Coordinates of C-alpha atoms in Angstrom, one line a residue:
M1 CA -45.2 -53.6 66.0
K2 CA -46.0 -56.8 68.1
N3 CA -43.3 -59.4 69.4
I4 CA -43.9 -63.0 68.8
L5 CA -42.8 -65.6 70.9
I6 CA -43.1 -69.3 69.9
A7 CA -42.9 -72.9 71.4
G8 CA -43.8 -76.1 70.4
Y9 CA -44.3 -79.8 71.7
Q10 CA -45.4 -83.3 71.3
G11 CA -46.1 -86.0 73.5
Y12 CA -46.0 -83.7 76.7
S13 CA -49.3 -83.9 78.9
K14 CA -48.2 -82.5 82.2
I15 CA -48.8 -78.8 82.9
S16 CA -45.6 -78.8 85.0
Q17 CA -43.7 -79.4 81.9
V18 CA -44.5 -76.3 80.5
E19 CA -45.7 -74.0 83.5
N20 CA -42.0 -72.6 84.2
F21 CA -41.8 -71.4 80.4
V22 CA -45.4 -69.7 80.7
Q23 CA -45.3 -68.0 84.3
S24 CA -41.8 -66.9 83.6
F25 CA -42.5 -65.2 80.4
K26 CA -45.8 -63.9 81.8
N27 CA -43.8 -62.1 84.7
V28 CA -41.8 -60.2 82.0
R29 CA -44.1 -59.7 79.2
R30 CA -45.6 -56.5 77.8
K31 CA -48.9 -56.1 75.8
Q32 CA -47.4 -56.2 72.7
D33 CA -45.5 -59.3 73.5
E34 CA -47.5 -62.5 72.3
L35 CA -47.1 -66.3 72.6
V36 CA -48.0 -68.8 70.5
V37 CA -47.6 -72.6 71.2
T38 CA -47.7 -74.9 68.6
Y39 CA -48.4 -78.6 69.1
A40 CA -49.3 -82.1 67.7
G41 CA -51.4 -85.0 68.9
K42 CA -54.6 -84.8 71.2
R43 CA -55.6 -82.3 73.3
T44 CA -54.2 -82.4 77.1
A45 CA -54.4 -80.5 80.4
I46 CA -51.6 -78.5 78.8
N47 CA -54.2 -77.0 76.4
D48 CA -56.7 -76.2 79.3
Y49 CA -54.0 -74.4 81.1
L50 CA -52.9 -72.5 78.1
D51 CA -56.5 -71.6 77.4
S52 CA -56.7 -69.7 80.4
F53 CA -54.2 -66.8 79.4
D54 CA -55.7 -64.1 77.0
W55 CA -52.3 -63.7 75.1
V56 CA -51.7 -67.1 74.7
T57 CA -52.6 -68.5 71.2
T58 CA -52.3 -72.4 70.6
I59 CA -52.1 -73.9 67.0
K60 CA -52.7 -77.7 66.3
M61 CA -50.1 -78.8 63.7
K62 CA -49.8 -82.1 61.9
P63 CA -46.5 -83.6 61.9
T64 CA -44.5 -84.0 58.5
L65 CA -41.4 -85.8 59.2
N66 CA -42.5 -87.6 62.5
H67 CA -39.5 -86.5 64.0
K68 CA -40.4 -84.5 67.4
Y69 CA -37.2 -82.3 67.0
V70 CA -37.5 -81.0 63.6
D71 CA -41.4 -80.9 62.9
R72 CA -41.2 -77.8 65.1
F73 CA -39.1 -75.7 62.4
R74 CA -41.5 -76.2 59.9
W75 CA -44.3 -75.2 62.1
Y76 CA -42.4 -72.1 63.4
S77 CA -41.3 -70.8 59.9
D78 CA -45.3 -71.5 58.4
I79 CA -46.7 -69.6 61.4
L80 CA -43.9 -66.6 61.2
N81 CA -44.6 -66.6 57.4
E82 CA -48.2 -65.1 58.6
S83 CA -46.8 -63.1 61.3
K84 CA -46.8 -59.5 61.0
A85 CA -44.5 -59.0 64.3
E86 CA -41.4 -57.5 64.0
R87 CA -39.5 -59.6 66.4
A88 CA -39.3 -63.2 66.7
L89 CA -38.1 -66.0 69.3
C90 CA -38.6 -69.8 69.1
C91 CA -37.6 -71.7 72.2
D92 CA -37.5 -74.8 73.7
F93 CA -40.7 -75.3 75.8
T94 CA -39.2 -77.3 78.7
D95 CA -36.1 -75.8 79.9
V96 CA -36.2 -72.5 79.1
I97 CA -36.9 -69.5 82.0
F98 CA -37.4 -65.9 81.3
Q99 CA -35.9 -63.3 84.0
E100 CA -36.4 -60.2 81.6
N101 CA -37.8 -59.4 78.8
P102 CA -35.5 -60.7 75.7
F103 CA -37.3 -58.5 73.3
K104 CA -36.3 -55.2 75.2
W105 CA -32.8 -56.6 74.9
M106 CA -32.9 -57.0 71.0
E107 CA -34.5 -53.3 71.0
I108 CA -31.3 -52.1 72.9
N109 CA -28.5 -54.4 71.6
Q110 CA -29.4 -55.9 68.4
T111 CA -27.2 -55.4 65.6
K112 CA -27.8 -58.2 62.9
D113 CA -31.1 -59.8 61.9
I114 CA -30.5 -63.2 63.8
I115 CA -29.5 -63.3 67.5
V116 CA -27.3 -66.8 67.5
C117 CA -26.5 -68.4 71.0
D118 CA -23.1 -69.4 70.8
E119 CA -22.0 -72.3 73.3
Q120 CA -18.0 -71.0 72.9
V121 CA -17.3 -74.7 72.8
K122 CA -16.1 -76.2 69.8
H123 CA -17.7 -79.3 68.3
L124 CA -14.2 -80.9 68.3
N125 CA -13.5 -80.8 72.0
K126 CA -12.8 -82.8 74.7
H127 CA -15.5 -82.2 77.0
E128 CA -18.3 -83.9 74.9
D129 CA -18.8 -85.5 72.0
W130 CA -22.8 -85.5 71.3
N131 CA -22.7 -82.6 68.9
L132 CA -20.0 -83.7 66.9
T133 CA -21.4 -87.0 66.9
M134 CA -24.8 -85.8 65.4
A135 CA -23.3 -83.2 63.0
K136 CA -21.1 -86.4 61.5
L137 CA -24.2 -89.0 61.4
A138 CA -26.4 -86.1 59.7
F139 CA -23.9 -84.7 57.7
P140 CA -20.8 -86.1 57.3
E141 CA -19.9 -84.6 53.9
E142 CA -20.2 -81.0 55.6
I143 CA -18.5 -82.1 59.1
K144 CA -15.0 -80.2 58.2
L145 CA -17.1 -76.9 57.8
I146 CA -18.0 -76.9 61.4
E147 CA -15.8 -79.4 63.6
N148 CA -13.6 -76.5 64.7
K149 CA -15.8 -74.1 65.0
N150 CA -18.6 -73.5 68.1
I151 CA -21.6 -75.2 68.9
L152 CA -24.7 -72.7 68.2
N153 CA -27.8 -73.6 69.8
V154 CA -30.8 -73.9 68.1
G155 CA -33.1 -74.0 71.4
V156 CA -33.3 -70.0 71.6
V157 CA -33.5 -68.5 68.1
G158 CA -34.5 -64.9 67.8
G159 CA -34.4 -62.0 66.0
R160 CA -36.2 -60.1 63.2
T161 CA -39.1 -62.0 62.0
E162 CA -38.6 -62.3 57.8
R163 CA -34.8 -63.7 58.4
V164 CA -35.6 -66.0 61.6
K165 CA -38.5 -67.6 59.5
N166 CA -36.0 -67.9 56.6
V167 CA -33.4 -69.9 58.7
L168 CA -35.7 -72.0 60.7
K169 CA -37.1 -73.1 57.3
S170 CA -33.8 -73.9 56.2
V171 CA -33.1 -76.0 59.3
Y172 CA -36.2 -78.1 58.3
E173 CA -35.2 -78.5 54.8
K174 CA -31.8 -79.4 55.6
C175 CA -32.9 -82.0 58.2
K176 CA -35.5 -83.6 55.8
L177 CA -32.3 -85.4 53.9
P178 CA -32.5 -89.4 54.4
V179 CA -29.5 -90.6 56.8
E180 CA -28.7 -94.3 57.2
I181 CA -27.9 -94.8 61.0
V182 CA -25.6 -98.0 61.2
E183 CA -26.0 -97.6 65.1
A184 CA -29.6 -98.2 66.0
E185 CA -29.4 -97.5 69.6
I186 CA -28.3 -93.5 68.8
E187 CA -31.4 -91.4 68.5
L188 CA -30.3 -88.8 65.6
V189 CA -31.2 -85.2 66.3
P190 CA -29.9 -83.4 63.6
D191 CA -31.5 -79.8 63.8
Q192 CA -28.6 -78.5 66.2
A193 CA -25.8 -79.8 63.4
A194 CA -28.1 -78.0 60.6
Y195 CA -28.0 -74.8 62.5
S196 CA -24.5 -74.4 63.0
I197 CA -23.4 -75.4 59.3
L198 CA -26.0 -73.0 58.1
I199 CA -24.9 -70.0 60.6
H200 CA -21.2 -70.8 60.1
A201 CA -20.8 -71.8 56.2
T202 CA -23.8 -70.3 54.3
D203 CA -24.8 -66.9 53.7
Y204 CA -26.5 -66.7 56.7
R205 CA -23.6 -66.0 58.6
I206 CA -23.8 -62.6 57.3
F207 CA -26.9 -62.0 59.3
G208 CA -26.0 -63.6 62.6
Q209 CA -25.2 -61.9 65.7
K210 CA -23.3 -64.5 67.9
V211 CA -24.1 -64.0 71.7
G212 CA -22.2 -66.0 74.2
N213 CA -22.5 -66.9 78.0
T214 CA -20.6 -63.4 79.1
D215 CA -23.5 -61.5 77.5
T216 CA -26.8 -60.9 79.3
Y217 CA -29.1 -62.4 76.5
C218 CA -29.0 -66.2 77.1
I219 CA -27.3 -68.4 79.0
T220 CA -26.9 -72.2 77.6
M221 CA -26.3 -74.3 80.6
G222 CA -26.1 -77.5 79.1
L223 CA -22.1 -77.4 78.6
L224 CA -20.9 -75.6 81.7
V225 CA -17.2 -75.7 81.0
S226 CA -18.2 -73.4 78.4
I227 CA -18.9 -70.7 81.2
P228 CA -16.1 -69.1 83.3
L229 CA -18.2 -68.3 86.1
F230 CA -22.1 -67.3 86.8
K231 CA -23.5 -66.2 90.1
I232 CA -27.3 -66.2 91.5
V233 CA -27.8 -62.7 92.8
A234 CA -30.9 -62.5 94.9
G235 CA -32.7 -65.5 92.9
K236 CA -31.4 -64.8 89.8
I237 CA -29.0 -66.1 87.4
C238 CA -26.5 -63.6 86.5
N239 CA -23.0 -63.0 84.7
Q240 CA -19.6 -62.6 86.2
K241 CA -20.6 -58.9 86.5
G242 CA -24.0 -59.6 88.6
V243 CA -26.2 -58.9 85.7
P244 CA -29.1 -61.2 85.1
Y245 CA -29.5 -62.8 82.1
C246 CA -32.8 -62.7 80.2
I247 CA -33.2 -66.3 79.2
V248 CA -31.7 -69.2 81.0
H249 CA -31.8 -72.4 78.9
Q250 CA -31.4 -75.9 80.1
Y251 CA -31.1 -75.1 83.6
N252 CA -32.6 -78.2 84.8
R253 CA -29.5 -80.2 83.5
H254 CA -28.1 -79.3 86.9
S255 CA -29.2 -80.7 90.1
V256 CA -27.5 -78.4 92.3
I257 CA -29.6 -75.5 91.4
N258 CA -33.6 -75.2 91.1
Y259 CA -36.3 -72.7 89.7
E260 CA -38.9 -71.9 92.5
L261 CA -42.0 -71.2 90.4
D262 CA -44.2 -69.8 93.3
K263 CA -41.6 -67.1 94.0
N264 CA -40.0 -66.8 90.9
I265 CA -36.4 -67.2 91.6
F266 CA -33.7 -70.0 91.7
V267 CA -31.8 -71.4 94.4
A268 CA -29.0 -73.5 95.0
G269 CA -27.6 -76.2 96.8
D270 CA -29.3 -78.4 99.9
E271 CA -29.8 -74.8 101.6
N272 CA -31.8 -73.0 98.8
E273 CA -29.5 -70.4 98.6
V274 CA -30.4 -67.1 96.7
N275 CA -27.2 -66.0 96.4
A276 CA -24.5 -68.3 95.0
I277 CA -21.3 -68.3 93.0
F278 CA -20.2 -71.0 90.3
N279 CA -16.6 -71.6 89.4
C280 CA -17.4 -73.8 86.4
A281 CA -13.9 -74.9 86.0
E282 CA -14.6 -77.0 89.2
Y283 CA -18.5 -77.8 89.0
E284 CA -19.9 -80.9 88.0
A285 CA -23.4 -81.3 86.9

């Protein structure tokens, strides 16, 4: 059965915002791996770029909640509802790089229906409070369910299609609840908190296979305090054992590393080193 990778966007217009994602997936994909890109708004140069690949399908969608971070989960679940793919992977579009084929990883290592990216940092922690703040604002009555549990990243969600479809629809439905924000300067982004509550505190916990930054599925680089050590080996970001991650997420938050599209490698520092070691206890973004 074929596999389906889905991404989505609203408000982007530059090819440079998405080509790292597309080209890196092209480097690892197999014939049975399809990419579907959902979008809202007018056609842009991105559409023409995506149309140049015969294994990419673009689908124009209608915003429903008019929230650029939440609408996509309804789009993804609707598409997966019509898909016959055995496995699905839904990813952020502008900050994901593929170093290895994630569907191959699933075929070998998957034990439960949903592959959950665990950031291995609790919501209640001294290093950052964004996730806890979003959870408190969006779901004040449920905050006790997750404040002492790990942050689960909703930017990369994969696994068996039926279960992925259901959990993404549940994220969307949970984020539909009206919330009055007193602090108007704060943009409410509730999707990750919703996902964390669903996986930690509902029946979805039975189906979630949590993988962290010490595994080789995905490195989530937003909170480097959660990563004891990572390496760049011959241009690939690797775990402590020197094994490349399939997916690199949120790499563009760190100025010390850069992805060179033309060479399909990561480099570090001013000298563009293709081999480097980062002790994250001493590292600042």
